[in-house]
GROMACS .gro file of C-alpha atoms in nm:
model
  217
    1UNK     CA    1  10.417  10.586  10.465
    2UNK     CA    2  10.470  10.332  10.148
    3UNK     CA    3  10.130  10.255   9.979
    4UNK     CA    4   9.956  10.002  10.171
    5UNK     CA    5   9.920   9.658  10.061
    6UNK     CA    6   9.632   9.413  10.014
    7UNK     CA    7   9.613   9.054  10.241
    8UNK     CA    8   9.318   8.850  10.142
    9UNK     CA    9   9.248   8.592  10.439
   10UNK     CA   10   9.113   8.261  10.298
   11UNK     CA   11   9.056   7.871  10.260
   12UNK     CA   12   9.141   7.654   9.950
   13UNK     CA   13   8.771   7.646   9.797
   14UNK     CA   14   8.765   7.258   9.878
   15UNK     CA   15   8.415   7.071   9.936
   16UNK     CA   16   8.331   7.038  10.339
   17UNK     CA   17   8.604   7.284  10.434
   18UNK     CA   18   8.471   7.599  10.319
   19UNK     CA   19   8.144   7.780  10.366
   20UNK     CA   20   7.984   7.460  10.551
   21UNK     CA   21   7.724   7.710  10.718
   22UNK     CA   22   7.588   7.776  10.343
   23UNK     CA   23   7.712   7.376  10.192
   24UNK     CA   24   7.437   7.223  10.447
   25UNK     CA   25   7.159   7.420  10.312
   26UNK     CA   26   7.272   7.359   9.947
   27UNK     CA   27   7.526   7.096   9.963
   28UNK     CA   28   7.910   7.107   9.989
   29UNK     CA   29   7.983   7.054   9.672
   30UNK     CA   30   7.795   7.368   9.544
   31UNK     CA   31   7.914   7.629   9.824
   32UNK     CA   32   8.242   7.513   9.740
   33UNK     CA   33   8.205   7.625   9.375
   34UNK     CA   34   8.020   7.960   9.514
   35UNK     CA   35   8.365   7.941   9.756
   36UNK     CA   36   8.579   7.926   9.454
   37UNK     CA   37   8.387   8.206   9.272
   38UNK     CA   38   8.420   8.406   9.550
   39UNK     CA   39   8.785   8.427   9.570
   40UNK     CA   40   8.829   8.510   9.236
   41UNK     CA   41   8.594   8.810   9.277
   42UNK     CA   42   8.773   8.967   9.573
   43UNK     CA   43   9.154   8.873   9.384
   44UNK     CA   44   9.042   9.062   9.104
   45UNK     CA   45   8.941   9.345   9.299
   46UNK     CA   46   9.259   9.382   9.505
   47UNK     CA   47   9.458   9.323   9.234
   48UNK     CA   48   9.269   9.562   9.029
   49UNK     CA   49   9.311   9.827   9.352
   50UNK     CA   50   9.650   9.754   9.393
   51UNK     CA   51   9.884   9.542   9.164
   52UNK     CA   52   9.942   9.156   9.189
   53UNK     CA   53  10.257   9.238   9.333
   54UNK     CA   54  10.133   9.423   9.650
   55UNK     CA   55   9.858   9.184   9.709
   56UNK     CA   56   9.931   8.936   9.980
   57UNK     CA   57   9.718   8.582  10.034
   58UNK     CA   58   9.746   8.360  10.314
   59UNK     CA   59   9.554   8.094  10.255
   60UNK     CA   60   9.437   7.755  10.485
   61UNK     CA   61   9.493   7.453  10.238
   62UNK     CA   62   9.604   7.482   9.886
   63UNK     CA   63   9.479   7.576   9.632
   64UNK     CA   64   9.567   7.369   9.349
   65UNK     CA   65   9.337   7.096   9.534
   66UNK     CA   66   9.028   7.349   9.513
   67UNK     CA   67   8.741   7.427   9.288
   68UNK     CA   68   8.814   7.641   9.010
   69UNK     CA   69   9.225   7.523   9.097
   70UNK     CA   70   9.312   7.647   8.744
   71UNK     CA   71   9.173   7.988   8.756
   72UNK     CA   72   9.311   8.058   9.086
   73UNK     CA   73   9.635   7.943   9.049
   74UNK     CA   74   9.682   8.178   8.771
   75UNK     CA   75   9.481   8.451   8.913
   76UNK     CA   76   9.726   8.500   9.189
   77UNK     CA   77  10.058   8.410   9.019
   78UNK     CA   78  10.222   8.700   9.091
   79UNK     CA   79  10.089   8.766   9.466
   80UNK     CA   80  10.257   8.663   9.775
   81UNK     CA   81  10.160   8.351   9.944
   82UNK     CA   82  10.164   8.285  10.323
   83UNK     CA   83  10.034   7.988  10.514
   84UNK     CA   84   9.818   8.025  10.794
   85UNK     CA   85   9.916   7.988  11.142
   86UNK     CA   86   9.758   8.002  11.487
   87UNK     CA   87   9.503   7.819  11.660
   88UNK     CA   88   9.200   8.044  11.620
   89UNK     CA   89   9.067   8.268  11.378
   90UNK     CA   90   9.192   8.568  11.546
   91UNK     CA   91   9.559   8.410  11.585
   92UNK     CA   92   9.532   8.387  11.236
   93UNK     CA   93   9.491   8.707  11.133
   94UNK     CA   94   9.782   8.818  11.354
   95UNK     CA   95   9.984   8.602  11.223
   96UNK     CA   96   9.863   8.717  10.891
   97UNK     CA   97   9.844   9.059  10.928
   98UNK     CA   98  10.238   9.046  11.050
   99UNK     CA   99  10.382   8.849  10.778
  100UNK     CA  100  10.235   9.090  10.538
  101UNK     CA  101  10.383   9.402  10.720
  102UNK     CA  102  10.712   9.242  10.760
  103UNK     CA  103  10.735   9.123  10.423
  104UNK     CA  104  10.653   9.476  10.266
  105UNK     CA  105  10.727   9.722  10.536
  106UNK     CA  106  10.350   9.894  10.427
  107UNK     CA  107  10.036   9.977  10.605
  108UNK     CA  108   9.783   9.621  10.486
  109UNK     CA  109   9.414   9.616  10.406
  110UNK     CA  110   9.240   9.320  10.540
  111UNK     CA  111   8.982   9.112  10.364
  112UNK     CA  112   8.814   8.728  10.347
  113UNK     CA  113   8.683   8.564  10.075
  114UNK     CA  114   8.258   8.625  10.225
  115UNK     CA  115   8.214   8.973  10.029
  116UNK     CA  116   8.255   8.901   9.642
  117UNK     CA  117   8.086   9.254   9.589
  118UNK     CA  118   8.358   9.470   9.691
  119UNK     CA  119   8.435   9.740   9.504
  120UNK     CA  120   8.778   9.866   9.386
  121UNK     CA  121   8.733  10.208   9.465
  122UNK     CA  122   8.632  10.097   9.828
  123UNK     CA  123   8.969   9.905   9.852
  124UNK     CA  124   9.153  10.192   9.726
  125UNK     CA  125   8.958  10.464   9.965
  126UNK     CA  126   9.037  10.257  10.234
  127UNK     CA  127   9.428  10.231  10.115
  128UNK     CA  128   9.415  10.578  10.120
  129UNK     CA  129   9.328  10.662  10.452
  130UNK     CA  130   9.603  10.463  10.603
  131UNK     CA  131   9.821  10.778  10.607
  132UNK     CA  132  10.017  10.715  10.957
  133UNK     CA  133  10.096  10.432  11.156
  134UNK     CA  134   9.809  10.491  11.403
  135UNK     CA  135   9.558  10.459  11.150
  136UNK     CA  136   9.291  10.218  11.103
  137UNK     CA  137   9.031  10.148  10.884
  138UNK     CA  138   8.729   9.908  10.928
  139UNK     CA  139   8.439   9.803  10.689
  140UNK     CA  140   8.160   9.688  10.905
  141UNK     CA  141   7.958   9.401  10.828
  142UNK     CA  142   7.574   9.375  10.842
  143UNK     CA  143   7.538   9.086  11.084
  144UNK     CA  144   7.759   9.297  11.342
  145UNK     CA  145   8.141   9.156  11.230
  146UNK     CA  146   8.356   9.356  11.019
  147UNK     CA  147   8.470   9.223  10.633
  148UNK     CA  148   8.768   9.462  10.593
  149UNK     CA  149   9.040   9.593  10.839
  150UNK     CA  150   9.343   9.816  10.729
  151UNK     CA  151   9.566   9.916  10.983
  152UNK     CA  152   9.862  10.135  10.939
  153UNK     CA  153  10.134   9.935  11.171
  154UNK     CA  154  10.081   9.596  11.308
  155UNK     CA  155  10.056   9.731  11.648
  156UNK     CA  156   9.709   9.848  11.631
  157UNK     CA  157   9.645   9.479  11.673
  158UNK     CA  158   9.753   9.421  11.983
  159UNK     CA  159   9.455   9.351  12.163
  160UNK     CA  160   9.272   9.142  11.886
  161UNK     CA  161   9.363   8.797  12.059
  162UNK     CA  162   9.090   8.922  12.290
  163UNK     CA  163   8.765   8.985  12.049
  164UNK     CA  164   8.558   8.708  11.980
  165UNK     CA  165   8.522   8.642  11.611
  166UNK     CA  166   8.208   8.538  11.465
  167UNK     CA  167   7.946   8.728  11.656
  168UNK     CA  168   7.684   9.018  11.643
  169UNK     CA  169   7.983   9.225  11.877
  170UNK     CA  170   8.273   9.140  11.654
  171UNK     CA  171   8.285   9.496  11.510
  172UNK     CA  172   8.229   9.732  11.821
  173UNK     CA  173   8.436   9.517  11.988
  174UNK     CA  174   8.716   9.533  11.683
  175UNK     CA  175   8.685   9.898  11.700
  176UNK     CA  176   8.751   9.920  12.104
  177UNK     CA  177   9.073   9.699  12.078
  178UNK     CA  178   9.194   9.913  11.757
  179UNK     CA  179   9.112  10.230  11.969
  180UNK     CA  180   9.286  10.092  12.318
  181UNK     CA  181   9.596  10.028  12.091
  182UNK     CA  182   9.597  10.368  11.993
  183UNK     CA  183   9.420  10.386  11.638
  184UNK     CA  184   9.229  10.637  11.467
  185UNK     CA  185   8.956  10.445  11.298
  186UNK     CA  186   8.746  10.555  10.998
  187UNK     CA  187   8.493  10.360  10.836
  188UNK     CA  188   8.409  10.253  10.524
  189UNK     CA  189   8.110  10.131  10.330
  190UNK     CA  190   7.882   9.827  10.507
  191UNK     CA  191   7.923   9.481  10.307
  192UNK     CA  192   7.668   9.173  10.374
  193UNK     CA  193   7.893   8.864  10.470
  194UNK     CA  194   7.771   8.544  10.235
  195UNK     CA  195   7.736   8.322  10.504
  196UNK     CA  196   7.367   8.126  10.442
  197UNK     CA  197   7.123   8.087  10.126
  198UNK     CA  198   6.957   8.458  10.183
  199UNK     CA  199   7.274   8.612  10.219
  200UNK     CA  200   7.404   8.444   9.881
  201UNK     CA  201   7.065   8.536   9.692
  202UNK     CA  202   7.104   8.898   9.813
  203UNK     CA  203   7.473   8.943   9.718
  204UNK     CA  204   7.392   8.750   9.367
  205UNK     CA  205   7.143   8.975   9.283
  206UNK     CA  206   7.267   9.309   9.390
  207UNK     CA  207   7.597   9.245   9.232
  208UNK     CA  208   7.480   9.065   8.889
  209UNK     CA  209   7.832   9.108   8.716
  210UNK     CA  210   8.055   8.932   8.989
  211UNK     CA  211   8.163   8.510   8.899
  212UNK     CA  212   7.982   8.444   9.256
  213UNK     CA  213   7.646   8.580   9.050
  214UNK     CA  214   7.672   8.384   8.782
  215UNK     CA  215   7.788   8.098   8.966
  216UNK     CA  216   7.478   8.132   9.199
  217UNK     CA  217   7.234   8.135   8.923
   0.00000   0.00000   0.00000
């Protein structure tokens, strides 16, 4: 098996496009900046865990028409860029998931742009237990979804078209589809998803050093 490569699945941190669910509680313009923020925590961690140049990004929008444009742009200059495709969330990721394998030929861990306190050493335990092409990893999240997913071949995947994204069964049903295709899952640490205000102030104070912190406060 090659080393396994990082895909980060994400939106151009543009106001009213991204992280609505928090921007109508605190206004779009602000979640878009906490958006922003965001990104730049988890693209420092991957490529901290693995090297711009196996870190993948397909991204909905672009970027230089973001918050925080400058900083991105630069941030992932050496990373791989692939648009999004598909009609729903879970077409996406497909989509996503196989450009990166083609393109590298590697086992990929999977994350969004919702958990700016990942760790590096989490990214890298979870590149290391992709050992075979049957093998799967999945971080679950607290509200029931899942905020990371490493598979060792793009077949695992097979059956996501079928799970519904977005609810409290995301992740058990994530873990059945990975299992029916013939995975071996292990787990990794569970991340809170920054999704609305109590979610932001948690992950802002329980991970003080992170750009979303200090964009927060």
């Amino acid at each position: 098996m090659r080393p396994a490569v990082a895909l980060v699945v994400a939106k151009s941190p543009v106001a009213g496009k991204v992280k609505t669910r928090l921007g109508r509680e605190i206004g779009m313009e602000c979640a878009a900046d906490l958006a922003a923020a965001a990104l730049l925590d988890t693209v420092w961690a991957c490529t901290s865990a693995f090297g711009a140049a196996r870190c993948h990004l397909a991204l909905d929008g672009v970027l230089a028409h973001g918050r925080r444009a400058a900083e991105l742009l630069v941030a992932t200059a050496d990373w791989t860029f692939h648009p999004q495709r598909g009609d729903s969330f879970a077409d996406r990721l497909l989509q996503a998931h196989a450009d990166a394998a083609a393109f590298s030929g590697a086992p990929v861990v999977q994350v969004g742009m919702d958990t700016p306190q990942l760790l590096v050493e989490t990214l890298v335990e979870a590149a290391s237990l992709l050992t075979s092409a049957d093998a799967a990893v999945l971080g679950p999240a607290v509200d029931g979804g899942w905020w990371l997913l490493g598979v060792g071949g793009p077949h695992l995947l097979a059956q996501l078209h079928e799970v519904p994204m977005s609810t409290a069964e995301t992740g058990e049903l994530t873990r059945r589809s990975l299992v029916g295709a013939g995975a071996r899952v292990t787990d990794v640490v569970t991340q809170r998803d920054v999704d609305e205000v109590l979610d932001a102030e948690y992950v802002a104070s329980t991970a003080p050093g992170t750009r979303f912190s200090r964009s927060w406060r």
